[in-house]
Amino acid sequence: AQSVTQLDSQVPVFEEAPVELRCNYSSSVSVYLFWYVQYPNQGLQLLLKYLSGSTLVESINGFEAEFNKSQTSFHLRKPSVHISDTAEYFCNSGGYQKVTFGTGTKLQVIP
Amino acid sequence: EPEVTQTPSHQVTQMGQEVILRCVPISNHLYFYWYRQILGQKVEFLVSFYNNEISEKSEIFDDQFSVERPDGSNFTLKIRSTKLEDSAMYFCARRTQGHNSPLHFGNGTRLTVT
C-alpha cells in the first residue's frame, strides 16, 4: 500500500520568498502522487498531479513538484510566494476505495 | 471540471436530531466519498461508495451514519442521532476513474450540533 509523510506541520515564509513543502512517499508498486490545497473555509482542490512521464509537474499558479524516485519524494515548491498562497497543503498518493489524507502542511505567508 | 455542489452550506441542529447532508455530483461518476474535518484538525475519511454500494468505511462511520444515492443523482450522508462531537465540516468528493485519478471536492457543509 502507498502512504505519504509530510514532515512539516507549519511553514512560515515571507512574501516573495521561495518555499518548499516536503512530501515523502513509500510504495512498492506504481506511484501516483497528488498535491491538494485547502483555502480557508473551502474544500480541497487539486493543485497538481504526477501519474507518469515528466518528473516535473507544474500548476497554473506557479507551484511545481518533482517526482524523485531515488529519494522517494514529491516536494512542492514555489520560487516566490504570495499572500494568497496562505493555505493548507496536502500530499496524497491516490488509492482505491479508501483515499486518506495526512496531517497536511499549513503555509503561512508573512507580509 | 464541473463542481460538486453540497447543501446546505451550514446546518445547525440539536443533539439527538437526525441530519441529512446532500451532495450533487455529475451522474456519470462512479466513485463518491465523504470526509469529515473537525475544526483545526485533519481531513478524515468516512466512507467510499462505488457502483451504488459502500466499498470502504472507516471506524468513524458507525451505525449512526448511512449513505445512499436514492435517485441516481444526489448522494446523501445521514447522521441518525447527532452528538456534540459530530460538529465538523463534511466534504463530499467524487472521481471519474480509479486510483490514478484525483478527487474533486465540494465546498462542504458546516454541521453545528448544539
PDB file of C-alpha atoms in Angstrom:
ATOM      1  CA  ALA A   1       0.000   0.000   0.000  1.00  0.00           C
ATOM      2  CA  GLN A   2       1.060   3.538  -0.669  1.00  0.00           C
ATOM      3  CA  SER A   3       1.452   6.178   2.006  1.00  0.00           C
ATOM      4  CA  VAL A   4       2.910   9.640   2.303  1.00  0.00           C
ATOM      5  CA  THR A   5       4.579  11.629   5.049  1.00  0.00           C
ATOM      6  CA  GLN A   6       4.538  15.385   5.376  1.00  0.00           C
ATOM      7  CA  LEU A   7       7.183  16.257   7.894  1.00  0.00           C
ATOM      8  CA  ASP A   8       6.320  19.925   8.368  1.00  0.00           C
ATOM      9  CA  SER A   9       3.036  20.819  10.035  1.00  0.00           C
ATOM     10  CA  GLN A  10       3.566  24.576   9.615  1.00  0.00           C
ATOM     11  CA  VAL A  11       5.825  26.566   7.327  1.00  0.00           C
ATOM     12  CA  PRO A  12       6.028  30.353   7.809  1.00  0.00           C
ATOM     13  CA  VAL A  13       7.626  32.262   4.955  1.00  0.00           C
ATOM     14  CA  PHE A  14       7.874  35.915   3.991  1.00  0.00           C
ATOM     15  CA  GLU A  15       6.058  37.169   0.923  1.00  0.00           C
ATOM     16  CA  GLU A  16       8.082  36.862  -2.289  1.00  0.00           C
ATOM     17  CA  ALA A  17      10.432  34.331  -0.702  1.00  0.00           C
ATOM     18  CA  PRO A  18      10.754  30.772  -2.051  1.00  0.00           C
ATOM     19  CA  VAL A  19       9.141  27.857  -0.295  1.00  0.00           C
ATOM     20  CA  GLU A  20       9.393  24.085  -0.305  1.00  0.00           C
ATOM     21  CA  LEU A  21       6.800  21.816   1.289  1.00  0.00           C
ATOM     22  CA  ARG A  22       8.110  18.326   1.788  1.00  0.00           C
ATOM     23  CA  CYS A  23       6.398  15.052   0.984  1.00  0.00           C
ATOM     24  CA  ASN A  24       7.916  11.599   1.036  1.00  0.00           C
ATOM     25  CA  TYR A  25       6.158   8.502  -0.173  1.00  0.00           C
ATOM     26  CA  SER A  26       6.552   4.804   0.333  1.00  0.00           C
ATOM     27  CA  SER A  27       5.384   2.359  -2.246  1.00  0.00           C
ATOM     28  CA  SER A  28       6.293  -0.914  -3.849  1.00  0.00           C
ATOM     29  CA  VAL A  29       4.003  -0.567  -6.834  1.00  0.00           C
ATOM     30  CA  SER A  30       3.000   2.106  -9.335  1.00  0.00           C
ATOM     31  CA  VAL A  31       3.167   5.590  -7.907  1.00  0.00           C
ATOM     32  CA  TYR A  32       0.514   8.224  -8.334  1.00  0.00           C
ATOM     33  CA  LEU A  33       1.053  11.395  -6.373  1.00  0.00           C
ATOM     34  CA  PHE A  34      -1.087  14.456  -5.853  1.00  0.00           C
ATOM     35  CA  TRP A  35      -0.894  17.783  -4.091  1.00  0.00           C
ATOM     36  CA  TYR A  36      -4.115  19.370  -2.908  1.00  0.00           C
ATOM     37  CA  VAL A  37      -4.650  22.837  -1.429  1.00  0.00           C
ATOM     38  CA  GLN A  38      -7.305  23.880   1.061  1.00  0.00           C
ATOM     39  CA  TYR A  39      -8.019  27.589   1.374  1.00  0.00           C
ATOM     40  CA  PRO A  40      -9.866  28.778   4.485  1.00  0.00           C
ATOM     41  CA  ASN A  41     -13.497  27.657   4.601  1.00  0.00           C
ATOM     42  CA  GLN A  42     -13.225  25.676   1.395  1.00  0.00           C
ATOM     43  CA  GLY A  43     -12.838  22.072   0.311  1.00  0.00           C
ATOM     44  CA  LEU A  44      -9.634  20.568  -1.017  1.00  0.00           C
ATOM     45  CA  GLN A  45      -8.671  21.424  -4.572  1.00  0.00           C
ATOM     46  CA  LEU A  46      -6.258  19.550  -6.780  1.00  0.00           C
ATOM     47  CA  LEU A  47      -3.074  21.576  -7.253  1.00  0.00           C
ATOM     48  CA  LEU A  48      -1.047  19.184  -9.386  1.00  0.00           C
ATOM     49  CA  LYS A  49      -0.501  15.509 -10.018  1.00  0.00           C
ATOM     50  CA  TYR A  50       2.135  13.045 -11.117  1.00  0.00           C
ATOM     51  CA  LEU A  51       0.982   9.922 -12.907  1.00  0.00           C
ATOM     52  CA  SER A  52       3.854   9.131 -15.267  1.00  0.00           C
ATOM     53  CA  GLY A  53       6.177  10.771 -17.778  1.00  0.00           C
ATOM     54  CA  SER A  54       7.974  14.007 -16.940  1.00  0.00           C
ATOM     55  CA  THR A  55       9.077  14.075 -13.327  1.00  0.00           C
ATOM     56  CA  LEU A  56       8.490  17.824 -13.031  1.00  0.00           C
ATOM     57  CA  VAL A  57       4.853  18.844 -12.898  1.00  0.00           C
ATOM     58  CA  GLU A  58       3.504  22.362 -12.655  1.00  0.00           C
ATOM     59  CA  SER A  59       0.322  24.075 -11.569  1.00  0.00           C
ATOM     60  CA  ILE A  60      -1.274  27.123 -13.117  1.00  0.00           C
ATOM     61  CA  ASN A  61      -0.427  29.362 -10.139  1.00  0.00           C
ATOM     62  CA  GLY A  62       3.343  28.903 -10.113  1.00  0.00           C
ATOM     63  CA  PHE A  63       3.764  25.832  -7.934  1.00  0.00           C
ATOM     64  CA  GLU A  64       5.757  22.854  -9.136  1.00  0.00           C
ATOM     65  CA  ALA A  65       6.629  19.449  -7.758  1.00  0.00           C
ATOM     66  CA  GLU A  66       9.292  16.996  -8.758  1.00  0.00           C
ATOM     67  CA  PHE A  67       8.931  13.260  -8.529  1.00  0.00           C
ATOM     68  CA  ASN A  68      12.234  11.908  -7.244  1.00  0.00           C
ATOM     69  CA  LYS A  69      12.333   8.144  -7.259  1.00  0.00           C
ATOM     70  CA  SER A  70      15.751   7.793  -5.660  1.00  0.00           C
ATOM     71  CA  GLN A  71      14.731   9.950  -2.707  1.00  0.00           C
ATOM     72  CA  THR A  72      11.077   8.791  -2.734  1.00  0.00           C
ATOM     73  CA  SER A  73       9.998  12.406  -2.579  1.00  0.00           C
ATOM     74  CA  PHE A  74       7.458  14.666  -4.212  1.00  0.00           C
ATOM     75  CA  HIS A  75       8.253  18.071  -2.709  1.00  0.00           C
ATOM     76  CA  LEU A  76       6.172  21.097  -3.629  1.00  0.00           C
ATOM     77  CA  ARG A  77       7.998  24.314  -4.461  1.00  0.00           C
ATOM     78  CA  LYS A  78       7.297  27.875  -5.443  1.00  0.00           C
ATOM     79  CA  PRO A  79      10.059  30.403  -6.183  1.00  0.00           C
ATOM     80  CA  SER A  80       8.121  33.409  -4.883  1.00  0.00           C
ATOM     81  CA  VAL A  81       5.057  33.112  -2.666  1.00  0.00           C
ATOM     82  CA  HIS A  82       2.151  35.499  -2.444  1.00  0.00           C
ATOM     83  CA  ILE A  83      -0.149  36.294   0.445  1.00  0.00           C
ATOM     84  CA  SER A  84      -2.914  34.435  -1.377  1.00  0.00           C
ATOM     85  CA  ASP A  85      -0.898  31.205  -1.141  1.00  0.00           C
ATOM     86  CA  THR A  86      -1.676  31.054   2.576  1.00  0.00           C
ATOM     87  CA  ALA A  87      -3.495  27.737   2.892  1.00  0.00           C
ATOM     88  CA  GLU A  88      -3.072  24.151   3.962  1.00  0.00           C
ATOM     89  CA  TYR A  89      -1.412  21.779   1.526  1.00  0.00           C
ATOM     90  CA  PHE A  90      -1.914  18.022   1.413  1.00  0.00           C
ATOM     91  CA  CYS A  91       0.200  15.427  -0.328  1.00  0.00           C
ATOM     92  CA  ASN A  92      -1.662  12.282  -1.310  1.00  0.00           C
ATOM     93  CA  SER A  93      -0.857   9.014  -3.038  1.00  0.00           C
ATOM     94  CA  GLY A  94      -4.206   8.156  -4.544  1.00  0.00           C
ATOM     95  CA  GLY A  95      -5.632   4.844  -3.506  1.00  0.00           C
ATOM     96  CA  TYR A  96      -8.572   2.711  -4.435  1.00  0.00           C
ATOM     97  CA  GLN A  97     -11.564   2.870  -2.158  1.00  0.00           C
ATOM     98  CA  LYS A  98     -10.045   4.307   0.997  1.00  0.00           C
ATOM     99  CA  VAL A  99      -8.350   7.546  -0.003  1.00  0.00           C
ATOM    100  CA  THR A 100      -6.820   9.132   3.055  1.00  0.00           C
ATOM    101  CA  PHE A 101      -5.008  12.379   3.707  1.00  0.00           C
ATOM    102  CA  GLY A 102      -2.203  13.095   6.101  1.00  0.00           C
ATOM    103  CA  THR A 103      -1.905  15.927   8.536  1.00  0.00           C
ATOM    104  CA  GLY A 104      -1.093  18.498   5.874  1.00  0.00           C
ATOM    105  CA  THR A 105       1.261  21.474   5.947  1.00  0.00           C
ATOM    106  CA  LYS A 106      -0.001  24.939   6.805  1.00  0.00           C
ATOM    107  CA  LEU A 107       1.739  27.538   4.710  1.00  0.00           C
ATOM    108  CA  GLN A 108       1.691  30.957   6.384  1.00  0.00           C
ATOM    109  CA  VAL A 109       2.842  33.772   4.145  1.00  0.00           C
ATOM    110  CA  ILE A 110       4.011  36.758   6.167  1.00  0.00           C
ATOM    111  CA  PRO A 111       3.638  40.228   4.609  1.00  0.00           C
TER     112      PRO A 111
ATOM    113  CA  GLU B   1     -14.249  20.085 -14.367  1.00  0.00           C
ATOM    114  CA  PRO B   2     -17.762  20.710 -13.040  1.00  0.00           C
ATOM    115  CA  GLU B   3     -18.013  21.361  -9.363  1.00  0.00           C
ATOM    116  CA  VAL B   4     -19.585  19.227  -6.716  1.00  0.00           C
ATOM    117  CA  THR B   5     -22.447  21.044  -5.031  1.00  0.00           C
ATOM    118  CA  GLN B   6     -23.144  20.445  -1.360  1.00  0.00           C
ATOM    119  CA  THR B   7     -26.260  21.527   0.503  1.00  0.00           C
ATOM    120  CA  PRO B   8     -26.799  23.061   2.924  1.00  0.00           C
ATOM    121  CA  SER B   9     -23.669  25.111   3.411  1.00  0.00           C
ATOM    122  CA  HIS B  10     -24.381  25.360   7.126  1.00  0.00           C
ATOM    123  CA  GLN B  11     -26.642  23.187   9.262  1.00  0.00           C
ATOM    124  CA  VAL B  12     -27.399  23.792  12.908  1.00  0.00           C
ATOM    125  CA  THR B  13     -29.134  21.009  14.787  1.00  0.00           C
ATOM    126  CA  GLN B  14     -29.839  19.925  18.320  1.00  0.00           C
ATOM    127  CA  MET B  15     -28.164  16.914  19.849  1.00  0.00           C
ATOM    128  CA  GLY B  16     -30.103  13.741  19.123  1.00  0.00           C
ATOM    129  CA  GLN B  17     -31.674  15.014  15.928  1.00  0.00           C
ATOM    130  CA  GLU B  18     -31.217  13.454  12.513  1.00  0.00           C
ATOM    131  CA  VAL B  19     -29.463  15.380   9.759  1.00  0.00           C
ATOM    132  CA  ILE B  20     -29.096  14.689   6.062  1.00  0.00           C
ATOM    133  CA  LEU B  21     -26.266  16.263   4.121  1.00  0.00           C
ATOM    134  CA  ARG B  22     -26.547  16.320   0.355  1.00  0.00           C
ATOM    135  CA  CYS B  23     -24.090  16.224  -2.474  1.00  0.00           C
ATOM    136  CA  VAL B  24     -24.896  16.642  -6.153  1.00  0.00           C
ATOM    137  CA  PRO B  25     -22.146  15.254  -8.355  1.00  0.00           C
ATOM    138  CA  ILE B  26     -22.332  14.561 -12.072  1.00  0.00           C
ATOM    139  CA  SER B  27     -24.421  11.484 -12.724  1.00  0.00           C
ATOM    140  CA  ASN B  28     -21.824   9.520 -14.665  1.00  0.00           C
ATOM    141  CA  HIS B  29     -19.287   9.463 -11.866  1.00  0.00           C
ATOM    142  CA  LEU B  30     -18.812   6.143 -10.192  1.00  0.00           C
ATOM    143  CA  TYR B  31     -16.775   6.876  -7.085  1.00  0.00           C
ATOM    144  CA  PHE B  32     -18.035   9.040  -4.223  1.00  0.00           C
ATOM    145  CA  TYR B  33     -16.572   9.825  -0.845  1.00  0.00           C
ATOM    146  CA  TRP B  34     -17.486  11.554   2.378  1.00  0.00           C
ATOM    147  CA  TYR B  35     -14.888  13.175   4.598  1.00  0.00           C
ATOM    148  CA  ARG B  36     -15.072  14.971   7.911  1.00  0.00           C
ATOM    149  CA  GLN B  37     -12.857  17.761   9.208  1.00  0.00           C
ATOM    150  CA  ILE B  38     -13.217  18.841  12.798  1.00  0.00           C
ATOM    151  CA  LEU B  39     -12.127  22.444  13.255  1.00  0.00           C
ATOM    152  CA  GLY B  40      -8.363  22.707  13.114  1.00  0.00           C
ATOM    153  CA  GLN B  41      -7.848  19.008  12.554  1.00  0.00           C
ATOM    154  CA  LYS B  42      -7.061  16.718   9.664  1.00  0.00           C
ATOM    155  CA  VAL B  43      -9.377  15.629   6.871  1.00  0.00           C
ATOM    156  CA  GLU B  44     -10.733  12.242   7.942  1.00  0.00           C
ATOM    157  CA  PHE B  45     -12.030   9.588   5.575  1.00  0.00           C
ATOM    158  CA  LEU B  46     -15.540   8.394   6.413  1.00  0.00           C
ATOM    159  CA  VAL B  47     -16.792   6.235   3.565  1.00  0.00           C
ATOM    160  CA  SER B  48     -16.428   5.467  -0.119  1.00  0.00           C
ATOM    161  CA  PHE B  49     -19.269   4.496  -2.407  1.00  0.00           C
ATOM    162  CA  TYR B  50     -18.755   2.686  -5.679  1.00  0.00           C
ATOM    163  CA  ASN B  51     -21.309   1.358  -8.098  1.00  0.00           C
ATOM    164  CA  ASN B  52     -24.092   2.294  -5.691  1.00  0.00           C
ATOM    165  CA  GLU B  53     -22.649   0.362  -2.768  1.00  0.00           C
ATOM    166  CA  ILE B  54     -20.424   1.156   0.186  1.00  0.00           C
ATOM    167  CA  SER B  55     -16.968  -0.093  -0.754  1.00  0.00           C
ATOM    168  CA  GLU B  56     -14.951   1.012   2.263  1.00  0.00           C
ATOM    169  CA  LYS B  57     -15.671   2.735   5.560  1.00  0.00           C
ATOM    170  CA  SER B  58     -13.624   3.967   8.471  1.00  0.00           C
ATOM    171  CA  GLU B  59     -14.036   3.275  12.165  1.00  0.00           C
ATOM    172  CA  ILE B  60     -15.712   6.685  12.479  1.00  0.00           C
ATOM    173  CA  PHE B  61     -18.533   5.520  10.211  1.00  0.00           C
ATOM    174  CA  ASP B  62     -20.541   3.639  12.806  1.00  0.00           C
ATOM    175  CA  ASP B  63     -24.204   2.665  12.911  1.00  0.00           C
ATOM    176  CA  GLN B  64     -25.217   6.295  13.320  1.00  0.00           C
ATOM    177  CA  PHE B  65     -24.070   7.034   9.785  1.00  0.00           C
ATOM    178  CA  SER B  66     -25.515   5.935   6.490  1.00  0.00           C
ATOM    179  CA  VAL B  67     -25.087   6.890   2.856  1.00  0.00           C
ATOM    180  CA  GLU B  68     -27.258   6.416  -0.164  1.00  0.00           C
ATOM    181  CA  ARG B  69     -27.835   7.615  -3.658  1.00  0.00           C
ATOM    182  CA  PRO B  70     -31.605   7.456  -3.789  1.00  0.00           C
ATOM    183  CA  ASP B  71     -32.293   8.893  -7.225  1.00  0.00           C
ATOM    184  CA  GLY B  72     -29.083   8.222  -9.101  1.00  0.00           C
ATOM    185  CA  SER B  73     -28.014  11.830  -8.697  1.00  0.00           C
ATOM    186  CA  ASN B  74     -27.990  13.104  -5.126  1.00  0.00           C
ATOM    187  CA  PHE B  75     -25.540  11.431  -2.780  1.00  0.00           C
ATOM    188  CA  THR B  76     -26.533  11.776   0.869  1.00  0.00           C
ATOM    189  CA  LEU B  77     -24.915  11.308   4.245  1.00  0.00           C
ATOM    190  CA  LYS B  78     -27.326  10.762   7.119  1.00  0.00           C
ATOM    191  CA  ILE B  79     -26.475  11.012  10.786  1.00  0.00           C
ATOM    192  CA  ARG B  80     -29.317   9.443  12.750  1.00  0.00           C
ATOM    193  CA  SER B  81     -28.816  10.887  16.210  1.00  0.00           C
ATOM    194  CA  THR B  82     -26.295  13.671  16.255  1.00  0.00           C
ATOM    195  CA  LYS B  83     -23.801  14.156  19.060  1.00  0.00           C
ATOM    196  CA  LEU B  84     -21.869  17.259  20.014  1.00  0.00           C
ATOM    197  CA  GLU B  85     -18.701  15.690  18.647  1.00  0.00           C
ATOM    198  CA  ASP B  86     -20.273  15.376  15.208  1.00  0.00           C
ATOM    199  CA  SER B  87     -19.811  19.123  14.799  1.00  0.00           C
ATOM    200  CA  ALA B  88     -17.434  19.476  11.846  1.00  0.00           C
ATOM    201  CA  MET B  89     -17.134  20.290   8.167  1.00  0.00           C
ATOM    202  CA  TYR B  90     -18.341  17.441   5.976  1.00  0.00           C
ATOM    203  CA  PHE B  91     -16.961  17.194   2.469  1.00  0.00           C
ATOM    204  CA  CYS B  92     -18.269  15.185  -0.428  1.00  0.00           C
ATOM    205  CA  ALA B  93     -15.836  14.174  -3.175  1.00  0.00           C
ATOM    206  CA  ARG B  94     -16.081  12.334  -6.457  1.00  0.00           C
ATOM    207  CA  ARG B  95     -13.781  10.851  -9.027  1.00  0.00           C
ATOM    208  CA  THR B  96     -14.399   9.574 -12.510  1.00  0.00           C
ATOM    209  CA  GLN B  97     -11.860   6.782 -12.659  1.00  0.00           C
ATOM    210  CA  GLY B  98      -9.723   4.598 -10.425  1.00  0.00           C
ATOM    211  CA  HIS B  99      -6.804   5.157  -8.140  1.00  0.00           C
ATOM    212  CA  ASN B 100      -4.784   7.256 -10.565  1.00  0.00           C
ATOM    213  CA  SER B 101      -7.374   9.999 -10.854  1.00  0.00           C
ATOM    214  CA  PRO B 102      -7.754  12.888  -8.406  1.00  0.00           C
ATOM    215  CA  LEU B 103     -10.677  13.613  -6.136  1.00  0.00           C
ATOM    216  CA  HIS B 104     -12.886  16.618  -6.727  1.00  0.00           C
ATOM    217  CA  PHE B 105     -14.347  18.110  -3.577  1.00  0.00           C
ATOM    218  CA  GLY B 106     -17.364  20.205  -2.777  1.00  0.00           C
ATOM    219  CA  ASN B 107     -17.083  23.234  -0.510  1.00  0.00           C
ATOM    220  CA  GLY B 108     -18.505  21.324   2.392  1.00  0.00           C
ATOM    221  CA  THR B 109     -21.350  21.555   4.870  1.00  0.00           C
ATOM    222  CA  ARG B 110     -20.597  23.007   8.268  1.00  0.00           C
ATOM    223  CA  LEU B 111     -22.565  20.997  10.817  1.00  0.00           C
ATOM    224  CA  THR B 112     -23.035  22.538  14.240  1.00  0.00           C
ATOM    225  CA  VAL B 113     -24.613  20.363  16.925  1.00  0.00           C
ATOM    226  CA  THR B 114     -25.854  22.223  19.983  1.00  0.00           C
TER     227      THR B 114
END
